[in-house]
Coordinates of C-alpha atoms in Angstrom, one line a residue:
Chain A
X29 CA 1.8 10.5 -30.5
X30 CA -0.8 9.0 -28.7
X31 CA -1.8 5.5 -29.6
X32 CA 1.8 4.4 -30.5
X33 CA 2.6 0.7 -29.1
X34 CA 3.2 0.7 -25.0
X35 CA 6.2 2.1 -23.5
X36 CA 8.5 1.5 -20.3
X37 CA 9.1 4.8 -18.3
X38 CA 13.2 4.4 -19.0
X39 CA 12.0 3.6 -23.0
X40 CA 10.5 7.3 -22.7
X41 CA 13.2 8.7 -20.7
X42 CA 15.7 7.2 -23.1
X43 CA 13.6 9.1 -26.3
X44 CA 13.6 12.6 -24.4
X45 CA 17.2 12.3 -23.2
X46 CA 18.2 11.2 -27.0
X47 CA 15.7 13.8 -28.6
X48 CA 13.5 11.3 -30.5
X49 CA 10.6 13.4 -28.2
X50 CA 10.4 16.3 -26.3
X51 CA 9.2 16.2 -22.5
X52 CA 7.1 18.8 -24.0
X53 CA 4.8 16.2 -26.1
X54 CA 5.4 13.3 -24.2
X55 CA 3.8 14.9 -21.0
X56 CA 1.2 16.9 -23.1
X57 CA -0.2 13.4 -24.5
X58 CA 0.2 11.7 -21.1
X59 CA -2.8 14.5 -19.9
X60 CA -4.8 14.1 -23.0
X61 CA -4.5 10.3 -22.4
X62 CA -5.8 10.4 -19.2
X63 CA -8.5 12.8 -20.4
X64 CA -9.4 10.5 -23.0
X65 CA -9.6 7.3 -21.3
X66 CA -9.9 8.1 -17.4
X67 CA -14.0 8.4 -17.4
X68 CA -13.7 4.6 -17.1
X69 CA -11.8 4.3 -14.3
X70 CA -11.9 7.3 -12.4
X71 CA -8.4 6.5 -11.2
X72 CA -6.9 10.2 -10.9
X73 CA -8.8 12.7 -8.9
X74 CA -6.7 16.2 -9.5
X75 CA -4.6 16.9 -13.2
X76 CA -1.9 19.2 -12.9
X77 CA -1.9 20.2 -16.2
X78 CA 0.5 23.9 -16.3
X79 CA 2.5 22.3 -13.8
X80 CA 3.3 19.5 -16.0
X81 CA 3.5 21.5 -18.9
X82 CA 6.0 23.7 -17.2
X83 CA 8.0 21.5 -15.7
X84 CA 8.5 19.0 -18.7
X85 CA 9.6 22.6 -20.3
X86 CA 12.2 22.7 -17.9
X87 CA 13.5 19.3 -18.8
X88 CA 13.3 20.3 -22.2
X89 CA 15.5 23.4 -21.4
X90 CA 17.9 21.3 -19.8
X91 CA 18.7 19.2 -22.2
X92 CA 19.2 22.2 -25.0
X93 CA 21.8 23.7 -22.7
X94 CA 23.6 20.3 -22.1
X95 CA 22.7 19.4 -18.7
X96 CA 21.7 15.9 -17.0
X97 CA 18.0 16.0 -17.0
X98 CA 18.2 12.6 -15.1
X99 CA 17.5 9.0 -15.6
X100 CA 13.9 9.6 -15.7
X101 CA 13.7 12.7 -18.0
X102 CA 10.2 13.8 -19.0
X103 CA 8.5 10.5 -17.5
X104 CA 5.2 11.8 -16.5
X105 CA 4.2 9.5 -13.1
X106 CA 0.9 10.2 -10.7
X107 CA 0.8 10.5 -6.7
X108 CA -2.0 9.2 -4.8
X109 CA -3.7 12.2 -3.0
X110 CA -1.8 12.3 -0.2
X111 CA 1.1 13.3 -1.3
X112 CA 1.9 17.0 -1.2
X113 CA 2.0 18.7 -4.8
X114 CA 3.0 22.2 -4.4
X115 CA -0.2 24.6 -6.0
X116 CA -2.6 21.9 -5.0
X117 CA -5.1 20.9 -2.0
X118 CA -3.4 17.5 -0.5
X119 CA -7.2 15.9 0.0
X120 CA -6.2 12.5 1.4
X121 CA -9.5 11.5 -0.3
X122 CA -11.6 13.4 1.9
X123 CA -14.1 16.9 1.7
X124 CA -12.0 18.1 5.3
X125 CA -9.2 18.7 3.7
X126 CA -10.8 20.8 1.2
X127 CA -10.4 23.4 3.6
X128 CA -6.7 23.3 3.9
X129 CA -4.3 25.7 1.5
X130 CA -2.6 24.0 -1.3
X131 CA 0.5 23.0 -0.5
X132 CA 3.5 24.9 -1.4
X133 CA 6.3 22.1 -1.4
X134 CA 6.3 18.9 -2.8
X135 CA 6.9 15.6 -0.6
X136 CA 10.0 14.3 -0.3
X137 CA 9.5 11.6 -2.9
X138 CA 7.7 13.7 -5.5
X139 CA 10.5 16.3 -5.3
X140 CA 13.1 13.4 -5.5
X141 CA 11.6 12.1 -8.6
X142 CA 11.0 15.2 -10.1
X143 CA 14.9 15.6 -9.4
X144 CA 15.4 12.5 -11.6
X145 CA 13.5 14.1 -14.4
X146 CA 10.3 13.0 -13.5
X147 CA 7.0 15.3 -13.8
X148 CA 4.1 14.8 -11.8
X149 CA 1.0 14.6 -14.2
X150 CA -1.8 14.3 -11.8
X151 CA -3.0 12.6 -8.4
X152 CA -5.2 9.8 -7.6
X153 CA -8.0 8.4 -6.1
X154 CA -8.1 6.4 -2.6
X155 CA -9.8 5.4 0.4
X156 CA -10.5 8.3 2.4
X157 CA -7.5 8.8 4.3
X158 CA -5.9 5.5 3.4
X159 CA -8.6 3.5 5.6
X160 CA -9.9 0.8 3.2
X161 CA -8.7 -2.1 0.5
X162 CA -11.0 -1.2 -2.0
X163 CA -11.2 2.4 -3.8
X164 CA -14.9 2.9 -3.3
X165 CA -14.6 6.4 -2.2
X166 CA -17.3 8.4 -1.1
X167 CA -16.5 11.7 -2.1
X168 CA -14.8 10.8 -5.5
X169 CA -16.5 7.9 -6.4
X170 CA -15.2 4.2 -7.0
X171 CA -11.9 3.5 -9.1
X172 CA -12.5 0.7 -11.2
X173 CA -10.3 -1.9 -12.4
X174 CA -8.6 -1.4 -15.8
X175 CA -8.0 -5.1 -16.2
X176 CA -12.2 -5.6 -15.7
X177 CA -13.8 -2.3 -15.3
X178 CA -17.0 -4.5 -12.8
X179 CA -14.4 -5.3 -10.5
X180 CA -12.5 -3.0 -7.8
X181 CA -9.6 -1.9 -8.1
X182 CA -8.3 -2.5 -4.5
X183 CA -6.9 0.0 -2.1
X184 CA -6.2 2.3 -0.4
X185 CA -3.5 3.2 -3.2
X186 CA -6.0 2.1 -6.1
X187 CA -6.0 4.6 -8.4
X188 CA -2.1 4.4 -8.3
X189 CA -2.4 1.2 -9.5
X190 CA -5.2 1.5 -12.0
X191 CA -3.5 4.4 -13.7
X192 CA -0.1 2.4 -14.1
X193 CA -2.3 -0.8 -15.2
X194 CA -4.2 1.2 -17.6
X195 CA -1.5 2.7 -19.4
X196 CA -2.4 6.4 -18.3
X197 CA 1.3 6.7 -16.2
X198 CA 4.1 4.5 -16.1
X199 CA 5.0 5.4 -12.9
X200 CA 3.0 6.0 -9.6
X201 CA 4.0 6.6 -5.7
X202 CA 1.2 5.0 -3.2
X203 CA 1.3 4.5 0.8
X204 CA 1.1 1.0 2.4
X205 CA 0.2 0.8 5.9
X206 CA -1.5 -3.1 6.0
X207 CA -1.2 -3.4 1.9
X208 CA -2.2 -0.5 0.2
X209 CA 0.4 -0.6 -2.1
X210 CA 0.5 -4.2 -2.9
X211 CA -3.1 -4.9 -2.9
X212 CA -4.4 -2.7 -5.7
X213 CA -0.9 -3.7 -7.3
X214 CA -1.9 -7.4 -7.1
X215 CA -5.6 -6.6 -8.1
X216 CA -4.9 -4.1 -10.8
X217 CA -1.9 -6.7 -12.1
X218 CA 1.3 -4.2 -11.4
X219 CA 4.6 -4.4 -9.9
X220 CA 4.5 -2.3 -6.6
X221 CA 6.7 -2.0 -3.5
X222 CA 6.7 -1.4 -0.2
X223 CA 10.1 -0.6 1.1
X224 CA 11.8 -1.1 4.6
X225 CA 10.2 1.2 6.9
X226 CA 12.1 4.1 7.6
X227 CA 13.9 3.7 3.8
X228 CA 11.5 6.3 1.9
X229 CA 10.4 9.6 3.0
X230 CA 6.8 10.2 4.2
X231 CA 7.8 13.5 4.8
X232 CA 5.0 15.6 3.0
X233 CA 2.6 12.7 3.2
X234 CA -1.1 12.8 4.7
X235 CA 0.1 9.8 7.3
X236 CA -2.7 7.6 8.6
X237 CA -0.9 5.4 11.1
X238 CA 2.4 6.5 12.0
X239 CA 4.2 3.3 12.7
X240 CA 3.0 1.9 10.3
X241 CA 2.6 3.9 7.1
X242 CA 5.2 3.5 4.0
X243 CA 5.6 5.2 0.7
X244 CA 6.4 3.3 -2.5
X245 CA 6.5 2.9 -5.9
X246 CA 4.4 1.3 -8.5
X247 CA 5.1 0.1 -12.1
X248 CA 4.7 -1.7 -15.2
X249 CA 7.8 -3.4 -15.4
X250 CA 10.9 -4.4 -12.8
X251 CA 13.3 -2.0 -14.4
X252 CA 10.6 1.2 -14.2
X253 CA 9.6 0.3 -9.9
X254 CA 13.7 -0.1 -9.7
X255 CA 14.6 3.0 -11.4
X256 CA 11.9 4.9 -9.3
X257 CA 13.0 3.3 -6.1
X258 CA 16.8 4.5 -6.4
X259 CA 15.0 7.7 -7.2
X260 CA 12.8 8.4 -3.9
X261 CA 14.8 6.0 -1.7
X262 CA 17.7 6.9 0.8
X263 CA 17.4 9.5 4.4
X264 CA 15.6 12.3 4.8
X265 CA 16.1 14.7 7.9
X266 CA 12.3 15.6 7.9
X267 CA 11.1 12.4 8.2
X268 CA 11.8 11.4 12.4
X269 CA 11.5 7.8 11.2
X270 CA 13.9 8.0 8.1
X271 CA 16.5 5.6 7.9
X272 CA 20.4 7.0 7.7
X273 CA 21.7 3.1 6.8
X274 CA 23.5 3.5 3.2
X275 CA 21.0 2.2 0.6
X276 CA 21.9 -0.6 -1.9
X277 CA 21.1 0.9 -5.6
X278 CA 18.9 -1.8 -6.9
X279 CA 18.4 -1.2 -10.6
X280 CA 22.8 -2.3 -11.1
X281 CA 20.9 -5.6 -9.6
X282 CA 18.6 -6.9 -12.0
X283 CA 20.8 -8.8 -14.0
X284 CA 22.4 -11.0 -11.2
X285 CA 19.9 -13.6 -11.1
X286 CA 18.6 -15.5 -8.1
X287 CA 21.4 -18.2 -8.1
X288 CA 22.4 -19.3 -4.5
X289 CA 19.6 -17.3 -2.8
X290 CA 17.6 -19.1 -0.5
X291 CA 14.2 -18.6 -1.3
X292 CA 11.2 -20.8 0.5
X293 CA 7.5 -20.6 0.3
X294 CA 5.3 -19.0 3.5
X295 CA 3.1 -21.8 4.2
X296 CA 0.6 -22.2 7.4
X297 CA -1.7 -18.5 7.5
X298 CA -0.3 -17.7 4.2
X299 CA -1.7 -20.4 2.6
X300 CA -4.5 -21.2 5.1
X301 CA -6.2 -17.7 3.4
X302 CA -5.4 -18.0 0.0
X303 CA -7.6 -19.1 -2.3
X304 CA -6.8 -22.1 -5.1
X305 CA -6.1 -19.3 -7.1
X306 CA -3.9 -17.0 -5.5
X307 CA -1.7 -20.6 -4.2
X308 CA -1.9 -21.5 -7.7
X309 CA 0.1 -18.6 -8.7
X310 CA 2.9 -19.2 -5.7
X311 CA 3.0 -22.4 -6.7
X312 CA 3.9 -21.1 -10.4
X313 CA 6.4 -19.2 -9.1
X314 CA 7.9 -21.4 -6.7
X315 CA 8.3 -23.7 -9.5
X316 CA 9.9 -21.3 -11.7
X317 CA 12.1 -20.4 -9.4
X318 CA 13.3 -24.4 -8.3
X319 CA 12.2 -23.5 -4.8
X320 CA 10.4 -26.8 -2.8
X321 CA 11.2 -25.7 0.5
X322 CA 8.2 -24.4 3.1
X323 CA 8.7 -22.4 6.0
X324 CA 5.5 -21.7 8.2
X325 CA 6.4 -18.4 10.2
X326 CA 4.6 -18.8 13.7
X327 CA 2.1 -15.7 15.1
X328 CA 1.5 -14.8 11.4
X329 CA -2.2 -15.1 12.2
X330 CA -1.8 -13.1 15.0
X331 CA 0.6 -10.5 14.0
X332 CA -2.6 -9.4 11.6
X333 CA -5.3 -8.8 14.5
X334 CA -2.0 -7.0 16.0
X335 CA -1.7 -4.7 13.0
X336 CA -5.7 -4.2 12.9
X337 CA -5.5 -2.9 16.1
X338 CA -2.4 -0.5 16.1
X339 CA -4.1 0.7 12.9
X340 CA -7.2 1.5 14.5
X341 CA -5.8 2.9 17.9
X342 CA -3.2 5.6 16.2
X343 CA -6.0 6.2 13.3
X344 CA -8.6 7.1 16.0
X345 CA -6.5 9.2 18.3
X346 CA -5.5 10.9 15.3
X347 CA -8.4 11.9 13.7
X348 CA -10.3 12.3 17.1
X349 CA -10.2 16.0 17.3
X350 CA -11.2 16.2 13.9
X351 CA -14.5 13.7 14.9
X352 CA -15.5 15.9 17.3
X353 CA -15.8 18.8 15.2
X354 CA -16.5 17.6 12.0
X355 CA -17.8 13.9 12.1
X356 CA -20.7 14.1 9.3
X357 CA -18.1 15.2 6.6
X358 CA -16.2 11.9 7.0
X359 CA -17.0 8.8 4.6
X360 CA -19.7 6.5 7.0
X361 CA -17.7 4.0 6.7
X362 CA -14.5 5.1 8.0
X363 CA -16.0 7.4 10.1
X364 CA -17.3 4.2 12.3
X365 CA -13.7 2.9 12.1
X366 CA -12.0 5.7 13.4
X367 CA -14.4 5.9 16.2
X368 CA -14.0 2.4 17.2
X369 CA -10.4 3.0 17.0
X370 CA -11.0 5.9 19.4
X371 CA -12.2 3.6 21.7
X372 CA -9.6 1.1 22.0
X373 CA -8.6 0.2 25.4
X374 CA -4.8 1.3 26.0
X375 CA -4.4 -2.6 27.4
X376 CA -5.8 -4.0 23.9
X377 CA -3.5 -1.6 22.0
X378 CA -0.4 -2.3 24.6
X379 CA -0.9 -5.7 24.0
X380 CA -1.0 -5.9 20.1
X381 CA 2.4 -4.0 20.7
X382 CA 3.9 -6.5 22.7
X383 CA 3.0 -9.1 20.4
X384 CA 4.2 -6.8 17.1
X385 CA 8.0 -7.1 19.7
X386 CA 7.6 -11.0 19.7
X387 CA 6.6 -11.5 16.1
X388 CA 9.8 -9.4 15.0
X389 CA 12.0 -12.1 17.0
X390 CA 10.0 -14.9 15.3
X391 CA 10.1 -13.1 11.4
X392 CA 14.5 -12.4 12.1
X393 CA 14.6 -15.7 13.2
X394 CA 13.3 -16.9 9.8
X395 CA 15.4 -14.5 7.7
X396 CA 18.4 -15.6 9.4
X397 CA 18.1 -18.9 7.2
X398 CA 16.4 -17.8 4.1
X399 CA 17.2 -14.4 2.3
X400 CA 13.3 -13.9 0.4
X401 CA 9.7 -15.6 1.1
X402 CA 7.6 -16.1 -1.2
X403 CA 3.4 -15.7 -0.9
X404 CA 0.6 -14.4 -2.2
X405 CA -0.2 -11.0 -2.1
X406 CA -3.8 -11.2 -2.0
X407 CA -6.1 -13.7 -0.8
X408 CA -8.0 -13.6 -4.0
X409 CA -7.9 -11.7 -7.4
X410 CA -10.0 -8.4 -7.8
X411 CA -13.9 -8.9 -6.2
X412 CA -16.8 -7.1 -8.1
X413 CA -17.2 -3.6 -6.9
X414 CA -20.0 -3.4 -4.5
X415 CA -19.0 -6.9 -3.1
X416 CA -19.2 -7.2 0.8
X417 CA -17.5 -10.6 1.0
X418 CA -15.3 -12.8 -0.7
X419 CA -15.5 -16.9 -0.3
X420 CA -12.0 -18.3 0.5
X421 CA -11.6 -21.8 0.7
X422 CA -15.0 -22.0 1.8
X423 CA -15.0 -18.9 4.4
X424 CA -16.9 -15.8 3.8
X425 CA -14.5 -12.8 4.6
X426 CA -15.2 -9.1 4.7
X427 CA -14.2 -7.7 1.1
X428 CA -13.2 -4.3 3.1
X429 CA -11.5 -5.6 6.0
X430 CA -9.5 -8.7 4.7
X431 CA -7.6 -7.8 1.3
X432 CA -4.2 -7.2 2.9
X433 CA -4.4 -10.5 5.5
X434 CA -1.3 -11.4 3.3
X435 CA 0.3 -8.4 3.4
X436 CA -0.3 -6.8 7.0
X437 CA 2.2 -8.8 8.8
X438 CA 5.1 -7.8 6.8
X439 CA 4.1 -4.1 7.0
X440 CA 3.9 -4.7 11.0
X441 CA 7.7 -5.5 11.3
X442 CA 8.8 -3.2 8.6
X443 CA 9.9 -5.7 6.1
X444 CA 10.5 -5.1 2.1
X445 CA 8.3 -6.6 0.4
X446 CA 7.2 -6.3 -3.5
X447 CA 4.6 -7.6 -5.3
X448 CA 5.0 -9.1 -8.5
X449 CA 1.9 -9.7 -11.3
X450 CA 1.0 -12.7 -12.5
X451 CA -2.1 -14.0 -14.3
X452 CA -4.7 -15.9 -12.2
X453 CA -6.0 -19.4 -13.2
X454 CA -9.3 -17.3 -13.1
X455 CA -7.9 -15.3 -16.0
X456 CA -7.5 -12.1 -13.7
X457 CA -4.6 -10.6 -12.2
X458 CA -2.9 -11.7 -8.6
X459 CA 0.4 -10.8 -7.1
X460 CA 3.0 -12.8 -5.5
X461 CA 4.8 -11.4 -2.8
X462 CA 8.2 -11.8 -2.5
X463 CA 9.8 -10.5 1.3
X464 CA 12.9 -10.0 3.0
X465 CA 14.9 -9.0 5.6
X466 CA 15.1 -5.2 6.0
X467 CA 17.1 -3.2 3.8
X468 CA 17.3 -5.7 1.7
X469 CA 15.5 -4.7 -1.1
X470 CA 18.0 -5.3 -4.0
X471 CA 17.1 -9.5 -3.2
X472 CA 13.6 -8.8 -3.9
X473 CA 14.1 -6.8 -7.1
X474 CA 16.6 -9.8 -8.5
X475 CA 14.0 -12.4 -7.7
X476 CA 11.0 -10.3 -9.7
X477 CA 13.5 -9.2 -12.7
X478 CA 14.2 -13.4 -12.9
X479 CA 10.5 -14.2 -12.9
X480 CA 9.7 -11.3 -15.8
X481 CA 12.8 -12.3 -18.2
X482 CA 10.9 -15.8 -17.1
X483 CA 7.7 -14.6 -18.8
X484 CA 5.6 -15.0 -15.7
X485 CA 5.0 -11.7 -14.9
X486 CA 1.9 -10.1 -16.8
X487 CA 2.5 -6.5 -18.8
X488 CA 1.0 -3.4 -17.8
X489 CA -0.9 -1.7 -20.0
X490 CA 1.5 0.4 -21.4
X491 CA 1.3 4.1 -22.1
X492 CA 0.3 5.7 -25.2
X493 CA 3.0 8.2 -25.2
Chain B
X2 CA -7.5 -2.7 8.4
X3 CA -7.9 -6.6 8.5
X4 CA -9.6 -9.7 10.4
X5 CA -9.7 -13.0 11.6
X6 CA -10.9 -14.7 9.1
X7 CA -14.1 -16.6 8.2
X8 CA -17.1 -17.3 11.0
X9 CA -14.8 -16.1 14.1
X10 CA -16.2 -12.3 12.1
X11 CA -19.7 -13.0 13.2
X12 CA -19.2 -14.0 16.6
X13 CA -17.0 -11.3 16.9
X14 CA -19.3 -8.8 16.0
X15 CA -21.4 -9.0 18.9
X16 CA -23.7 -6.1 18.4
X17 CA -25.5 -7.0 22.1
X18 CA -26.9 -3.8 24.1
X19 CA -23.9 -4.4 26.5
X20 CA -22.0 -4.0 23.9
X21 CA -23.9 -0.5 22.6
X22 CA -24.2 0.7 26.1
X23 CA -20.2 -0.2 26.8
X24 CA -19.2 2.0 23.7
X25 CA -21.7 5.0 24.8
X26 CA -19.8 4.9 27.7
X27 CA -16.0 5.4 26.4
X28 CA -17.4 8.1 23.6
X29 CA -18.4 9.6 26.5
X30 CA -15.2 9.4 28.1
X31 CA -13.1 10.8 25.9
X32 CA -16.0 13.8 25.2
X33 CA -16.9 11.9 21.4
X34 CA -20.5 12.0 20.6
X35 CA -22.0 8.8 18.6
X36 CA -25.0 9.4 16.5
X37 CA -27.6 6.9 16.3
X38 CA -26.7 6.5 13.1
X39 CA -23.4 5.4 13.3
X40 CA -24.0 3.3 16.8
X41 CA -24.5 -0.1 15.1
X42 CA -21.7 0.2 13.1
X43 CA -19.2 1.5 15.9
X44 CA -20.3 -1.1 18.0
X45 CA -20.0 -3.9 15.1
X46 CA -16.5 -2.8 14.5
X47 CA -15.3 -2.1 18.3
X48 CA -16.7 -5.7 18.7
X49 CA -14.7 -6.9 15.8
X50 CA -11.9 -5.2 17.4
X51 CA -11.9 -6.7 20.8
X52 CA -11.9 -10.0 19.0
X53 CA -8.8 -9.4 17.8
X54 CA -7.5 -8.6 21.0
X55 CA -8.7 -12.1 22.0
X56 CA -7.1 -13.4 19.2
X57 CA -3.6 -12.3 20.4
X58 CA -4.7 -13.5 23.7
X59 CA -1.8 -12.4 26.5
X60 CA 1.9 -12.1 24.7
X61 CA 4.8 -12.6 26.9
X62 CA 5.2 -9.3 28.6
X63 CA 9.2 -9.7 27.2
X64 CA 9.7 -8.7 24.8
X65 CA 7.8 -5.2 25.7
X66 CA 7.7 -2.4 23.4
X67 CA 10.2 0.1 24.9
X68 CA 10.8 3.5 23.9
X69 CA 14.7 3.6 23.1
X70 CA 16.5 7.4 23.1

């Protein structure tokens, strides 16, 4: 079957629930896809090939005896690294973890989509332990972007997003601490989510910052990142930060429009490091969606330097064991990070807290008179790989340390946020973001589902199954 | 990871033997050792750091992060 004309995840669920395929053949061409076409992109780091096999069987199985094998039945989907797949290593991108047993239980949001039907094909490449925007991994080399194999494919969730953009998966799970979900989303030209925090499970996860780190979907198309949301959304006992409030299904959503919302663009920081490009495409969407109203939300600019900094004080602390004992077997790159992190001053750290406290006040302020904000996602589309910096509006800015300066401030307050794709002016991919209050995730799915039947959104590329 | 943007990341990154001796100093309080290898970049990067701490400047002590039962 491989070759046929692209497919939605709920298209192939539809075939195996209906019989038109079995789980069987749909997951056994999803791994010969990715075997086929992968060495270009070097998205996916660890096939789980009997696993898949076995479990699509069980779908299979299911549906000769009459069961519900779920709304995504026999959808094969990929898990960045750090998500625990029970009979393999969980290797957070690094060569440490090579030393730790496989794991012998799924996450939380694997096992939830594999309750849905789902089968979990392989897992993907990152930055080593979700420090970095860009993919360029030491250990496992640099993912590349499908839509322009010389450019990167953004990170830290990159091969997620390349494998969904290529066509290889449908449907992929990432982790956004500052943007790792909705930067390689925005680079690689997919829909992808970051949820309230405290609404997905990171139970099962390698976490890198632990008040900051979220788990989400990414996908080709509104209906696929909705159906996977309702999948892996909702409380989870084994997660201390896991939200019990009742969760709003979001795919019965998508049809309800955007009527009466109040929707305004996020001007001041958020336009200030945008490029003509990546303001071009709000402006698109602003326009599509009738929306001339601006809000600037005040300590934007500073609610990133906060985020940079309770990023790199929890990293350090929790990887400073590990740097005493086994420093030389971390990526250089991160490795300095984490040790400057280490090194933080408690008053630096306490302070970037105190200002995360004040720039809640300020963002529920805002929501309080406007349900979604619209801005970029990224400052820029996808840089070439190897690239240190990246001009924006005339300023040179660090390639690895600047890609989410759109995204982190949401991620600091624990807002929804998703990303939807749109072409560039440049001819490349670039996400808007669309944010609002928390838990309100079902606003931010209507919005995107109005802008794709709007034709603004760019398509995935589609799996071959 | 993320940072001020444009020039404000060069003067930030004040790689000045102050600087090198200042971060020798808090490896060696919390029992890290830096080779001299990795010194220039640690020190680059605490730099940048600190800069962002200038960058929030002194936040209103309320609200305060609070730990809630």
């Amino acid at each position: 079957m491989t070759g046929t004309p692209t497919t939605t995840a709920l298209a192939l669920a539809e075939r195996v629930r209906t019989g038109q395929s079995s789980a069987v053949d749909v997951v056994s061409a999803a791994l010969a896809d990715i075997a086929a076409r992968d060495g270009e992109f070097n998205s996916v780091t660890d096939v789980h090939t009997q696993r898949a096999l076995d479990e699509a069987h069980a779908v299979d199985t299911a549906i000769a005896t009459g069961a519900d094998p779920g709304s995504l039945a026999g959808v094969p989907f990929a898990v960045k690294n750090l998500f625990d797949v029970a009979g393999s290593r969980t290797r957070a991108g690094s060569i440490i973890e090579l030393d730790r047993p496989p794991a012998t239980t799924d996450a939380t949001a694997v096992r939830r989509l594999r309750a849905a039907g789902a089968v979990v094909v392989a897992s993907t490449n990152m930055d080593e332990y979700a420090h970095g925007f860009t993919t360029e991994n030491a250990h496992d080399g640099t993912t590349r972007n499908p839509r322009d194999p010389r450019r990167i494919a953004g990170g830290s969730s990159g091969g997620s997003a390349a494998a969904v953009a290529a066509g290889l998966v449908p449907l992929a799970l990432g982790s956004d601490t500052n943007g790792s979900i909705r930067v390689p989303a925005s680079l690689c030209g997919t829909f992808g989510l970051k949820p309230t925090f405290g609404r997905v499970s990171r139970a099962g996860t390698t976490l890198f910052v632990t008040s900051l780190d979220h788990v989400g979907p990414l996908a080709g198309t509104v209906a696929d990142l909705a159906a996977a949301y309702d999948a892996v959304a909702g409380f989870d006992p084994a997660d201390p930060v896991s939200s019990n409030l009742l969760q709003e299904p979001c795919t019965p959503v998508l049809r309800r429009g955007a009527d009466g919302l109040r929707i305004a663009v996020a001007g001041g920081h958020f336009e200030a490091v945008a490029d003509a490009t990546a303001n071009d495409a709000v402006r698109r969407t602003a326009q599509a969606l009738g929306v001339d109203r601006e809000v600037v939300v005040e300590l934007s600019r500073q609610a990133c330097a906060a985020a940079s900094l309770i990023t790199s004080a929890e990293a350090g602390q929790r990887h400073l064991a590990q740097l005493r004992a086994r420093a030389k077997d971390y990526d250089p790159a991160v490795r300095s990070g984490l040790i400057a992190g280490a090194l933080l001053p408690a008053a630096d750290y306490l302070a970037a807290q105190r200002l995360r406290a004040a720039y809640r006040d300020v963002v529920h302020q805002v929501f309080r008179e406007t349900d979604v904000l619209l801005t970029a996602t990224t400052p820029c589309s996808a840089p070439l790989v190897g690239q240190r910096t990246m001009d924006v509006r005339g300023e040179p800015l660090l390639v690895g340390m600047s890609l989410g300066l759109l995204a982190q401030p949401w991620a600091l307050v624990g807002l929804p946020a998703l990303t939807v794709p749109l072409t560039g002016s440049d001819g490349l991919p670039i996400g808007v973001q669309l944010v609002a209050a928390p838990f309100r995730e079902a606003l931010l799915f209507r919005i995107a589902a109005v802008l794709e039947q709007a034709g603004l959104a760019m398509t995935a590329g589609g799996v071959r199954v | 990871m993320s940072t001020p943007p444009g020039a404000e990341n060069e003067r930030l990154a004040d790689n000045s033997v102050d600087a090198t001796i200042g971060v020798l100093a808090a490896a060696r309080r919390v029992d890290l050792a830096i080779t001299p290898d990795d010194l220039a970049a640690v020190t680059a990067h605490l730099a940048l750091l600190r800069g962002f701490a200038t960058v929030i400047g002194e936040p209103d002590p309320e609200p305060a992060p609070v730990y809630r039962p």
